[in-house]
mmCIF file of N, CA and C in Angstrom:
data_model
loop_
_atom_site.group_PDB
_atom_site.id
_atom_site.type_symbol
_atom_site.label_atom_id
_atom_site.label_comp_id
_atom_site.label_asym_id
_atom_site.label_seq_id
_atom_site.Cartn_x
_atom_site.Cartn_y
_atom_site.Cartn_z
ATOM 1 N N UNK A 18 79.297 224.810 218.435
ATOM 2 C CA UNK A 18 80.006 223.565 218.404
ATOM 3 C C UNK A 18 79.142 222.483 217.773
ATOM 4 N N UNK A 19 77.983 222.408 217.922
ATOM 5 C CA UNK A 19 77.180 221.312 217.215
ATOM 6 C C UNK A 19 77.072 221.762 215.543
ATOM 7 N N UNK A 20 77.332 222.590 215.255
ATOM 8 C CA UNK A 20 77.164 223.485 214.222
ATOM 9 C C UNK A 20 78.503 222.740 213.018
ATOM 10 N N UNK A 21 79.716 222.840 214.121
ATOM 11 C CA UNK A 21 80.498 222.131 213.569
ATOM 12 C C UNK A 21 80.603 221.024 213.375
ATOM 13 N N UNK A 22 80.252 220.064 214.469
ATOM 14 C CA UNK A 22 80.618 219.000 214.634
ATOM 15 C C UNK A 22 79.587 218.059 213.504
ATOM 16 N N UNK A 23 78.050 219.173 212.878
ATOM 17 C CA UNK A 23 77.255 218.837 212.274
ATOM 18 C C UNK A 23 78.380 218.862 210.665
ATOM 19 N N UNK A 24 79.325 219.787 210.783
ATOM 20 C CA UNK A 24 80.111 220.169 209.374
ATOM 21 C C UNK A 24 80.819 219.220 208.952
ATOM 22 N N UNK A 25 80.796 218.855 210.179
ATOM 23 C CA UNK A 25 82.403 217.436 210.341
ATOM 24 C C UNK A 25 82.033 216.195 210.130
ATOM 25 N N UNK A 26 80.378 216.102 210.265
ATOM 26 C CA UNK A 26 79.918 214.918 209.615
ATOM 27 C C UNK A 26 79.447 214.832 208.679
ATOM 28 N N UNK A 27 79.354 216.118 207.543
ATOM 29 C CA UNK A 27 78.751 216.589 206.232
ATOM 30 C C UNK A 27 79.925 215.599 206.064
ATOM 31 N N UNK A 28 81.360 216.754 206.198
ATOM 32 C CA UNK A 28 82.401 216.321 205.390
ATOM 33 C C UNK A 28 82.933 215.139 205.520
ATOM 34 N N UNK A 29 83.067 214.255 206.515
ATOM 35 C CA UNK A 29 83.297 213.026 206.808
ATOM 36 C C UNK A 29 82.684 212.088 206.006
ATOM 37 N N UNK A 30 81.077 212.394 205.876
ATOM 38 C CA UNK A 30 80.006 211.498 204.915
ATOM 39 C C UNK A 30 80.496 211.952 203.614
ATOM 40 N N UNK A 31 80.861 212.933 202.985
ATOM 41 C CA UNK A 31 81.112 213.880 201.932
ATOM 42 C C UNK A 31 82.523 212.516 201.469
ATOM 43 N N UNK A 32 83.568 212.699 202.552
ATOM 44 C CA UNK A 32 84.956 212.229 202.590
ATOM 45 C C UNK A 32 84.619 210.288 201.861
ATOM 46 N N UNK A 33 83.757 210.299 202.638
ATOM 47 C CA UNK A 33 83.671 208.275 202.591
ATOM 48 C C UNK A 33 83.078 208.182 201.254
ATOM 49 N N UNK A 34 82.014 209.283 200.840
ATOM 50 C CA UNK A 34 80.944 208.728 199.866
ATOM 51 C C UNK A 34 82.091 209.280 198.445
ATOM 52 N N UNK A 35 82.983 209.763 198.628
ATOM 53 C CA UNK A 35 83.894 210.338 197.721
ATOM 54 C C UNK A 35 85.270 208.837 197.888
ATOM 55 N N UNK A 36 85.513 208.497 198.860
ATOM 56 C CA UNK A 36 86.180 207.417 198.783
ATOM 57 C C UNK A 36 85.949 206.002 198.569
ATOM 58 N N UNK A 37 84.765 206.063 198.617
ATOM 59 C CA UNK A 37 83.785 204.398 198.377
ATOM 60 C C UNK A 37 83.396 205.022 196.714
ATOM 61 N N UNK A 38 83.687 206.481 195.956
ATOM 62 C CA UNK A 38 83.523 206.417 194.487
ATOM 63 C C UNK A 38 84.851 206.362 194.062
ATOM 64 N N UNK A 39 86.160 206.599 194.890
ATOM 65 C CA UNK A 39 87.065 206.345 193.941
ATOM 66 C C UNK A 39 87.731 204.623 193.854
ATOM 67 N N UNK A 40 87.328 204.055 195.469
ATOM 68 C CA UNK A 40 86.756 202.753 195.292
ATOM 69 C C UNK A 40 86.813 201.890 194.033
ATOM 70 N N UNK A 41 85.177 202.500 194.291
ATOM 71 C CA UNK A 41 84.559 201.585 193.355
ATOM 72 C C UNK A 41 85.347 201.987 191.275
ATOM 73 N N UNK A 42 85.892 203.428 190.974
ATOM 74 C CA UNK A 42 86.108 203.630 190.257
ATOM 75 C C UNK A 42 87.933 202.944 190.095
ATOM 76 N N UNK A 43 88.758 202.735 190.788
ATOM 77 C CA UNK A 43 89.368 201.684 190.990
ATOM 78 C C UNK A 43 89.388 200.628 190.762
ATOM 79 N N UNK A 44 88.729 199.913 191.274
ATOM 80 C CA UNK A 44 88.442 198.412 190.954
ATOM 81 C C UNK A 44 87.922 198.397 189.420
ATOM 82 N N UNK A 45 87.334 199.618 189.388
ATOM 83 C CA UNK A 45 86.112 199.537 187.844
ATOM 84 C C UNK A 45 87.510 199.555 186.849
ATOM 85 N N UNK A 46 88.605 200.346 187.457
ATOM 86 C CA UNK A 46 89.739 200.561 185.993
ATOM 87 C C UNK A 46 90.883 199.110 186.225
ATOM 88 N N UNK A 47 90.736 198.559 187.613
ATOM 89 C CA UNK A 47 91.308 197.261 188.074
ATOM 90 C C UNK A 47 90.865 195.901 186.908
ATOM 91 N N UNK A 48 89.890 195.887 187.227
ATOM 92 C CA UNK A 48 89.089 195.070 185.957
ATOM 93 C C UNK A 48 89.296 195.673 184.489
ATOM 94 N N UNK A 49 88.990 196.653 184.324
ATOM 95 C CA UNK A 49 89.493 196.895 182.655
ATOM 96 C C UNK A 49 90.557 196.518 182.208
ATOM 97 N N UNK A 50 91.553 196.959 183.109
ATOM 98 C CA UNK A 50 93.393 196.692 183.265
ATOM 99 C C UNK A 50 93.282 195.299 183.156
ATOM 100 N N UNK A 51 92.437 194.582 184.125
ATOM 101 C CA UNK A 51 92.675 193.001 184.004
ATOM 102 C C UNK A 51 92.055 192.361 182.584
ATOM 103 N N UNK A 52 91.183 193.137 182.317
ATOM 104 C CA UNK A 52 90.239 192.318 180.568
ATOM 105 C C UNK A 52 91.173 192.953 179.618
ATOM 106 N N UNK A 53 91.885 194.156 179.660
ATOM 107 C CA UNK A 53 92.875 194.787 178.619
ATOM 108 C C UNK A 53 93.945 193.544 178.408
ATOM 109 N N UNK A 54 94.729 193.193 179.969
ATOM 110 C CA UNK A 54 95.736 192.805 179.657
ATOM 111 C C UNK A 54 95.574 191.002 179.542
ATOM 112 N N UNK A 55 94.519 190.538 179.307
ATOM 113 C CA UNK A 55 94.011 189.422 179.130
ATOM 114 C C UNK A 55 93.808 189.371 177.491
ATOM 115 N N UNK A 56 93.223 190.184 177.379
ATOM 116 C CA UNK A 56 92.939 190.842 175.286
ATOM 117 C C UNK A 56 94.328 190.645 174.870
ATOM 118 N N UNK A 57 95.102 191.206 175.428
ATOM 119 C CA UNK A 57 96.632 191.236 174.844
ATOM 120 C C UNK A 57 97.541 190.324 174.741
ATOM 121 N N UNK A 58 96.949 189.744 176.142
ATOM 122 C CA UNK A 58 97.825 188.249 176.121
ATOM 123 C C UNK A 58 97.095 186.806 175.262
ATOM 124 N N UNK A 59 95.975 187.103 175.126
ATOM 125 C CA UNK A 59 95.425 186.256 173.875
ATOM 126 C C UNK A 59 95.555 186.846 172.351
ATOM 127 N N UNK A 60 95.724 187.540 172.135
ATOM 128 C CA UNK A 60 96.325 188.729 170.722
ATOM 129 C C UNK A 60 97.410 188.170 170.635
ATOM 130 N N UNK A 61 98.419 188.278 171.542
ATOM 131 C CA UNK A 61 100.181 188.281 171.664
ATOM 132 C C UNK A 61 100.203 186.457 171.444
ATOM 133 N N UNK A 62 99.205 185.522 172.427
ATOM 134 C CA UNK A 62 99.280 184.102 171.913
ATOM 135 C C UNK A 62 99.125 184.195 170.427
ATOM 136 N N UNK A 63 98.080 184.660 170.031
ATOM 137 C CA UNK A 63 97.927 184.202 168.678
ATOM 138 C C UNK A 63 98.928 184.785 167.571
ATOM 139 N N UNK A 64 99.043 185.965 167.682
ATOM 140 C CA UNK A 64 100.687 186.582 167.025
ATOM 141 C C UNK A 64 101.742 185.362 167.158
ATOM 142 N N UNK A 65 101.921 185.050 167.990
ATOM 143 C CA UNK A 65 102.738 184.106 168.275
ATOM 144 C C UNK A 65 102.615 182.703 167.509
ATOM 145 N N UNK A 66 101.969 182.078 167.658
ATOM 146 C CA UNK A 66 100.877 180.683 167.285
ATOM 147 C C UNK A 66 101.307 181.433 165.735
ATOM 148 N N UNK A 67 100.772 182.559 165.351
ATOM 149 C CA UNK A 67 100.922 182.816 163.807
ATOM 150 C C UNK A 67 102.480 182.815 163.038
ATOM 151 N N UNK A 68 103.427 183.303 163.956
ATOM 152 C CA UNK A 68 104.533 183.589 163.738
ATOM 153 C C UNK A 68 104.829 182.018 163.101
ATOM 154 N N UNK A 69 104.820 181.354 164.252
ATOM 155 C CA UNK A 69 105.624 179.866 164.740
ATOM 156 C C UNK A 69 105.093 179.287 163.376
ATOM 157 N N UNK A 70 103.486 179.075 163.042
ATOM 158 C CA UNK A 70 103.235 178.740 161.260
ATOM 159 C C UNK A 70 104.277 178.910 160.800
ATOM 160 N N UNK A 71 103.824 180.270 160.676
ATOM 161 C CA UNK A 71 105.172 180.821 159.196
ATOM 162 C C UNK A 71 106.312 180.139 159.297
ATOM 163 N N UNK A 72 107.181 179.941 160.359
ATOM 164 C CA UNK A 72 108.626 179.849 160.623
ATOM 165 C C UNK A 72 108.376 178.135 160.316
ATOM 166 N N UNK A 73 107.156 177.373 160.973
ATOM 167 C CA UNK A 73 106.847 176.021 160.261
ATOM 168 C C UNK A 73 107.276 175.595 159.396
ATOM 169 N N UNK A 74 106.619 176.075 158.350
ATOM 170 C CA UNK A 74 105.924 176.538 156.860
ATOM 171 C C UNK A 74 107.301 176.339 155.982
ATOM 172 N N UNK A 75 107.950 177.812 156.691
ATOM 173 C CA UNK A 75 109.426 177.825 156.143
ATOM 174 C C UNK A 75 110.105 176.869 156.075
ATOM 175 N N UNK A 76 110.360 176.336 157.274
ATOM 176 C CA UNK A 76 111.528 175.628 158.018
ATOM 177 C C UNK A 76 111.045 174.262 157.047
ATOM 178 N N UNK A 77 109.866 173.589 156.351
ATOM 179 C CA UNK A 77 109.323 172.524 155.777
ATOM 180 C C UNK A 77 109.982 172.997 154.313
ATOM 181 N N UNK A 78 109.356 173.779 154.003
ATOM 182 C CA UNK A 78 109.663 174.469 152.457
ATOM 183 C C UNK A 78 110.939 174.333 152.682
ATOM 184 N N UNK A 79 111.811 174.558 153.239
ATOM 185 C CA UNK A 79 113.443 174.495 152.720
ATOM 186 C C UNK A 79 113.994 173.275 152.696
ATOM 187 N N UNK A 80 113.229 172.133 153.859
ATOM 188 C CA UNK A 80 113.660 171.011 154.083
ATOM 189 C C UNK A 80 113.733 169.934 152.732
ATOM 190 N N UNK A 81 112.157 170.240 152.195
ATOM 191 C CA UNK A 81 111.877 169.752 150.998
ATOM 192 C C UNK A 81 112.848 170.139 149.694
ATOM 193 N N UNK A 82 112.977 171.980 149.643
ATOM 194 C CA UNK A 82 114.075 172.384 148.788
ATOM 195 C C UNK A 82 115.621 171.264 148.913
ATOM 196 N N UNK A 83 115.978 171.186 150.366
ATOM 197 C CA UNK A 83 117.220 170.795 150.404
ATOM 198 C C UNK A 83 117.185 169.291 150.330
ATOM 199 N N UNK A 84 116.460 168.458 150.566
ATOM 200 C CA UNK A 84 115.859 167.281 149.693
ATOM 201 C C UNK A 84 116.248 166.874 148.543
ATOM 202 N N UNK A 85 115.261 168.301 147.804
ATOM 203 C CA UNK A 85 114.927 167.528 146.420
ATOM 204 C C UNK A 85 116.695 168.199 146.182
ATOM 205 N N UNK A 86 117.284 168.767 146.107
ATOM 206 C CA UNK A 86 118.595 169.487 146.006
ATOM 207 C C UNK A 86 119.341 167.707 145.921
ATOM 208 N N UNK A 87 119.311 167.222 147.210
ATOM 209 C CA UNK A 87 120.114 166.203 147.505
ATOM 210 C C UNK A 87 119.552 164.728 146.908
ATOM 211 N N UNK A 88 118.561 164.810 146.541
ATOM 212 C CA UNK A 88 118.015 163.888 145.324
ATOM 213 C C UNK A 88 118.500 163.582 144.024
ATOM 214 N N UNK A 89 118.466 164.893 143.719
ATOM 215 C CA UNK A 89 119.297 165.290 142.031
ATOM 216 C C UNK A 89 120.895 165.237 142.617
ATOM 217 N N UNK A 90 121.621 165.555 143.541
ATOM 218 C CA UNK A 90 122.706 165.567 143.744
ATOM 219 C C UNK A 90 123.198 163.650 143.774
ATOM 220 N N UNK A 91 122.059 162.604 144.078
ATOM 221 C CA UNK A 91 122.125 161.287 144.475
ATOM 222 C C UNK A 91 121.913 161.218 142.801
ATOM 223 N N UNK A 92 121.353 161.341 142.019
ATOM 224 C CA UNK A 92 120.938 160.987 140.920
ATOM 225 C C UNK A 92 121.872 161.467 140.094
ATOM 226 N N UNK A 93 122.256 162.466 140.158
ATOM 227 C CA UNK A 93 123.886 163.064 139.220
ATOM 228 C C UNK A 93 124.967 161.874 139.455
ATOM 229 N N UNK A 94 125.358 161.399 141.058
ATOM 230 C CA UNK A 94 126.482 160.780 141.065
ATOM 231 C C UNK A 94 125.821 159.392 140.373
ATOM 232 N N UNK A 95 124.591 158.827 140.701
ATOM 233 C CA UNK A 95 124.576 157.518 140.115
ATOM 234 C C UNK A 95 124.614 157.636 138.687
ATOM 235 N N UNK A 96 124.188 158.356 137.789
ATOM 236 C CA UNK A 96 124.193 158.468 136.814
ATOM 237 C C UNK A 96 125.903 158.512 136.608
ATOM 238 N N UNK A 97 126.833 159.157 137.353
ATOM 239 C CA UNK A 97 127.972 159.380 137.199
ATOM 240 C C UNK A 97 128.923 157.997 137.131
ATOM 241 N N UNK A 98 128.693 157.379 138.372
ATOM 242 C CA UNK A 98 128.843 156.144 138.254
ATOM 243 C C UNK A 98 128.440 155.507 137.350
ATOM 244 N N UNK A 99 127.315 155.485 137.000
ATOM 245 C CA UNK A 99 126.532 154.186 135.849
ATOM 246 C C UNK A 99 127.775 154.371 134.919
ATOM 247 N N UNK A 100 128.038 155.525 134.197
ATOM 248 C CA UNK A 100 128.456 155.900 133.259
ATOM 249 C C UNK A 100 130.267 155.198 133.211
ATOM 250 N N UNK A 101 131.017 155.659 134.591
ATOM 251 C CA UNK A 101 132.202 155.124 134.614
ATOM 252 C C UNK A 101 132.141 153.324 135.034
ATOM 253 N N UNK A 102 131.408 152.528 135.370
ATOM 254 C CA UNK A 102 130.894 151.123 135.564
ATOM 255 C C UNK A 102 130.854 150.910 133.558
ATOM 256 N N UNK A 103 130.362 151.499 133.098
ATOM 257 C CA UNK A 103 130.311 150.984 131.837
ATOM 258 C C UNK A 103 130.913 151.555 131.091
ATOM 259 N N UNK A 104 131.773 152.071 131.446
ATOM 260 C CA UNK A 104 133.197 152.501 130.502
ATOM 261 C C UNK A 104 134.328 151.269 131.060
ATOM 262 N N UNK A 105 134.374 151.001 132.313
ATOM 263 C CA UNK A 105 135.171 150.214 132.882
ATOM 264 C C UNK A 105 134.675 148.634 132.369
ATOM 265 N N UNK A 106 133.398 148.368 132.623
ATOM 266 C CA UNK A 106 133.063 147.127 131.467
ATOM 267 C C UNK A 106 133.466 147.162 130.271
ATOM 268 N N UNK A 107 132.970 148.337 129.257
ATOM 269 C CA UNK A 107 133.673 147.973 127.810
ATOM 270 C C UNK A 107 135.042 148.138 127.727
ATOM 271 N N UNK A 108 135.835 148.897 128.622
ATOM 272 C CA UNK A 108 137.542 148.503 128.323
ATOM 273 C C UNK A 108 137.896 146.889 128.718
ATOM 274 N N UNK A 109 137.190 146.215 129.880
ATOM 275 C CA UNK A 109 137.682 145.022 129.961
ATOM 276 C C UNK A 109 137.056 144.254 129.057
ATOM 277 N N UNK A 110 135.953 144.596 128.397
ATOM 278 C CA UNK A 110 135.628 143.676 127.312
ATOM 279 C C UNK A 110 136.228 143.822 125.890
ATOM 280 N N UNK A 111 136.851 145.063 125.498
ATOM 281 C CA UNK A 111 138.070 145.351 124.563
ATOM 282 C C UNK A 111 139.428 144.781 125.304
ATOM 283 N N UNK A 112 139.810 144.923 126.373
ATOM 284 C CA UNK A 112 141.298 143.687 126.862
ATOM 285 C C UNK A 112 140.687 142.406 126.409
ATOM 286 N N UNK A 113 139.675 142.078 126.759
ATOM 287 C CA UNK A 113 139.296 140.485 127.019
ATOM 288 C C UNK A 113 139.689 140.359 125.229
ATOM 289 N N UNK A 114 138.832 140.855 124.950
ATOM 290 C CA UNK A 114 138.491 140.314 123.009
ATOM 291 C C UNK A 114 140.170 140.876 122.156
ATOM 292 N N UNK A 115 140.927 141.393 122.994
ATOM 293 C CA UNK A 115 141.814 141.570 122.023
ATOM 294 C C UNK A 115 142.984 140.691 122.612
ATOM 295 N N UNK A 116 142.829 140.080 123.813
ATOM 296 C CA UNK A 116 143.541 138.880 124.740
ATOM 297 C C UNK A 116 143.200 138.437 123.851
ATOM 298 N N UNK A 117 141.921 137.779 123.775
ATOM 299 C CA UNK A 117 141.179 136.382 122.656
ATOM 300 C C UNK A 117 141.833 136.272 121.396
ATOM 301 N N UNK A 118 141.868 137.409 120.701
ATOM 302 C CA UNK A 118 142.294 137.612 119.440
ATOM 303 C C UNK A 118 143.947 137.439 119.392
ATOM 304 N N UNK A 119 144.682 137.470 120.026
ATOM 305 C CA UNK A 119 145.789 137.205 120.462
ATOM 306 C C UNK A 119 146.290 135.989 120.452
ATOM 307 N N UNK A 120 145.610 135.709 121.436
ATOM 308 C CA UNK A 120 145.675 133.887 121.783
ATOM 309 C C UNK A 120 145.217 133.145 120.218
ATOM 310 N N UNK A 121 144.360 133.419 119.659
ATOM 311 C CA UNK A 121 143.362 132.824 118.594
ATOM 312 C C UNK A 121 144.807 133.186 117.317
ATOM 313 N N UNK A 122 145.130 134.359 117.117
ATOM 314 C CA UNK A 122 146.525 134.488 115.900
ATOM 315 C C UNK A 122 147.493 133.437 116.772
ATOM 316 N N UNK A 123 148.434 133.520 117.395
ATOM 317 C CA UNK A 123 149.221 133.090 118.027
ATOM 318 C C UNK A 123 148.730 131.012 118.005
ATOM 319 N N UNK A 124 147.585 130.302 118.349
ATOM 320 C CA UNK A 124 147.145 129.421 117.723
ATOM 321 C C UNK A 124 146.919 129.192 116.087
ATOM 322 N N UNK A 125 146.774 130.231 115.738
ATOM 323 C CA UNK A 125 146.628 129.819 114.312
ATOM 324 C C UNK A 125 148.095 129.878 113.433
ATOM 325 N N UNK A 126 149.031 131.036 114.051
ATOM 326 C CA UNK A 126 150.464 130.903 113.900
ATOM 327 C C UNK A 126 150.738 129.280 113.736
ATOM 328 N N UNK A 127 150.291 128.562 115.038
ATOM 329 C CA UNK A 127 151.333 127.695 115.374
ATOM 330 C C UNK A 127 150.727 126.744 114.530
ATOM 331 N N UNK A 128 149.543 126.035 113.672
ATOM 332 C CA UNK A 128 148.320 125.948 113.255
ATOM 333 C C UNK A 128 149.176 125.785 111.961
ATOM 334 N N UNK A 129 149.361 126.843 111.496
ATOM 335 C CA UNK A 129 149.792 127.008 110.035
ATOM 336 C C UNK A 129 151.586 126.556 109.793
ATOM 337 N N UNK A 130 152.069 126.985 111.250
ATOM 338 C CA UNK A 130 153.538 126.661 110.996
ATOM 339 C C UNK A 130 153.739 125.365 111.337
ATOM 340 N N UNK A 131 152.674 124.454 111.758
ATOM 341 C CA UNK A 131 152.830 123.161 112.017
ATOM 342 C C UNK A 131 152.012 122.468 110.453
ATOM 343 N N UNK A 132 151.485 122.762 110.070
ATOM 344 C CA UNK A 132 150.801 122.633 108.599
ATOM 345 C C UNK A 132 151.943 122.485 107.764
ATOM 346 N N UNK A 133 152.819 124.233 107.761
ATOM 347 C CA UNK A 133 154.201 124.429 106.955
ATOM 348 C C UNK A 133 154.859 123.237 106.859
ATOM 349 N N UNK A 134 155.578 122.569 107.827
ATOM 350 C CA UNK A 134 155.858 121.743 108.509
ATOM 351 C C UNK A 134 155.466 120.261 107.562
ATOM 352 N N UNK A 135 154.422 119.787 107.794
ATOM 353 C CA UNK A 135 153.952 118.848 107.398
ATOM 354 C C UNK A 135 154.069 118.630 106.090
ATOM 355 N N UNK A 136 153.821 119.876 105.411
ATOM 356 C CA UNK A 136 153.972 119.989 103.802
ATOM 357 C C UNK A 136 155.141 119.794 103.675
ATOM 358 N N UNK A 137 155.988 120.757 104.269
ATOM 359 C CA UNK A 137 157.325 120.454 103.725
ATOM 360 C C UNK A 137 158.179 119.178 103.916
ATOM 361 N N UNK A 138 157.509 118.328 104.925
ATOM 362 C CA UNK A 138 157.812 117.202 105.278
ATOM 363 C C UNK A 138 157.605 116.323 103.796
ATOM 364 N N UNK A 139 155.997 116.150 103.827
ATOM 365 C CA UNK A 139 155.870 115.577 102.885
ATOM 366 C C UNK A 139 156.439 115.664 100.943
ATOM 367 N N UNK A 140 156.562 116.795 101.120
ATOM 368 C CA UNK A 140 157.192 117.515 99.934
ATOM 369 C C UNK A 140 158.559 116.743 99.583
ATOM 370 N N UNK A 141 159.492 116.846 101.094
ATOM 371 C CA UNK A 141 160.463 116.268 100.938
ATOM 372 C C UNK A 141 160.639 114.217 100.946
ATOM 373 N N UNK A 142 159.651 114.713 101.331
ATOM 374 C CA UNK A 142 159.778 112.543 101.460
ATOM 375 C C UNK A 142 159.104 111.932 99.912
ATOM 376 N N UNK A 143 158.203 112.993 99.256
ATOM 377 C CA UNK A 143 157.697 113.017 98.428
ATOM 378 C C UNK A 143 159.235 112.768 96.996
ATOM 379 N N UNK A 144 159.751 113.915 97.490
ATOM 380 C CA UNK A 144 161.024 114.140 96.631
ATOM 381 C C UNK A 144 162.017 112.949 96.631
ATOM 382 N N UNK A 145 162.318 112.137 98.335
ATOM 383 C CA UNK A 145 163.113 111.319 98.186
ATOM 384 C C UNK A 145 162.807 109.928 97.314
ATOM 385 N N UNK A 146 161.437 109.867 97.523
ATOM 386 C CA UNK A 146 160.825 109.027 96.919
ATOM 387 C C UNK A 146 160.946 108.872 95.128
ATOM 388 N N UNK A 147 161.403 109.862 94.343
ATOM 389 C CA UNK A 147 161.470 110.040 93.514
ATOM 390 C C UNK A 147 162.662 109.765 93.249
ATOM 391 N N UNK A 148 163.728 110.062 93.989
ATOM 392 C CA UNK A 148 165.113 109.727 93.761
ATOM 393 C C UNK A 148 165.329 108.195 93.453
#
């Protein structure tokens, strides 16, 4: 019986010094697991952080594209406008000058037929005078 009970404390010491190594080999893969998944989650930030650039980057680059797009689209219509503003000026300045010219015959009509007039006045008083 001491024989055993000597066996039972081999294996008991055997049992602990085998469980204080899987222990310690535990914790040892506890910590790796914890620095692994710490590596990954600073990897995965920066993947990330890198992504979000790009999509930045992009999201700027198109803004500017759709910009300058709507720049030239502002500059087409003013130009468009300029163009009908001064078509609409020179037709009212062709009404105006051919109003003018209108008015100006139509005065000179009356100009000359009041002239007519006078001559023939005098023509005739001219004539009676002769009688």
């Amino acid at each position: 019986e001491a024989a055993n009970a000597e066996k039972r404390a081999e294996l008991q010491a055997a049992t602990e010094d085998k469980e204080a190594a899987l222990e310690a080999a535990l914790q040892m893969a506890q910590m790796e697991l914890a620095e692994a998944l710490e590596s990954m989650r600073v990897h995965t930030a920066a993947l990330l952080e890198h992504a979000l650039a790009e999509k930045e980057a992009a999201v700027t680059e198109e803004v500017a594209r759709g910009r300058a797009r709507a720049l030239e689209q502002v500059a087409a219509a003013e130009s468009t406008v300029q163009q009908e503003v001064e078509s609409a000026v020179n037709a009212a300045r062709a009404h105006i000058l051919h109003q003018v010219r209108v008015e100006v015959e139509e005065e000179n009509g009356a100009v000359f037929a009041e002239q007519a007039q006078t001559i023939q006045a005098q023509r005739q008083a001219a004539g009676a005078a002769e009688m």
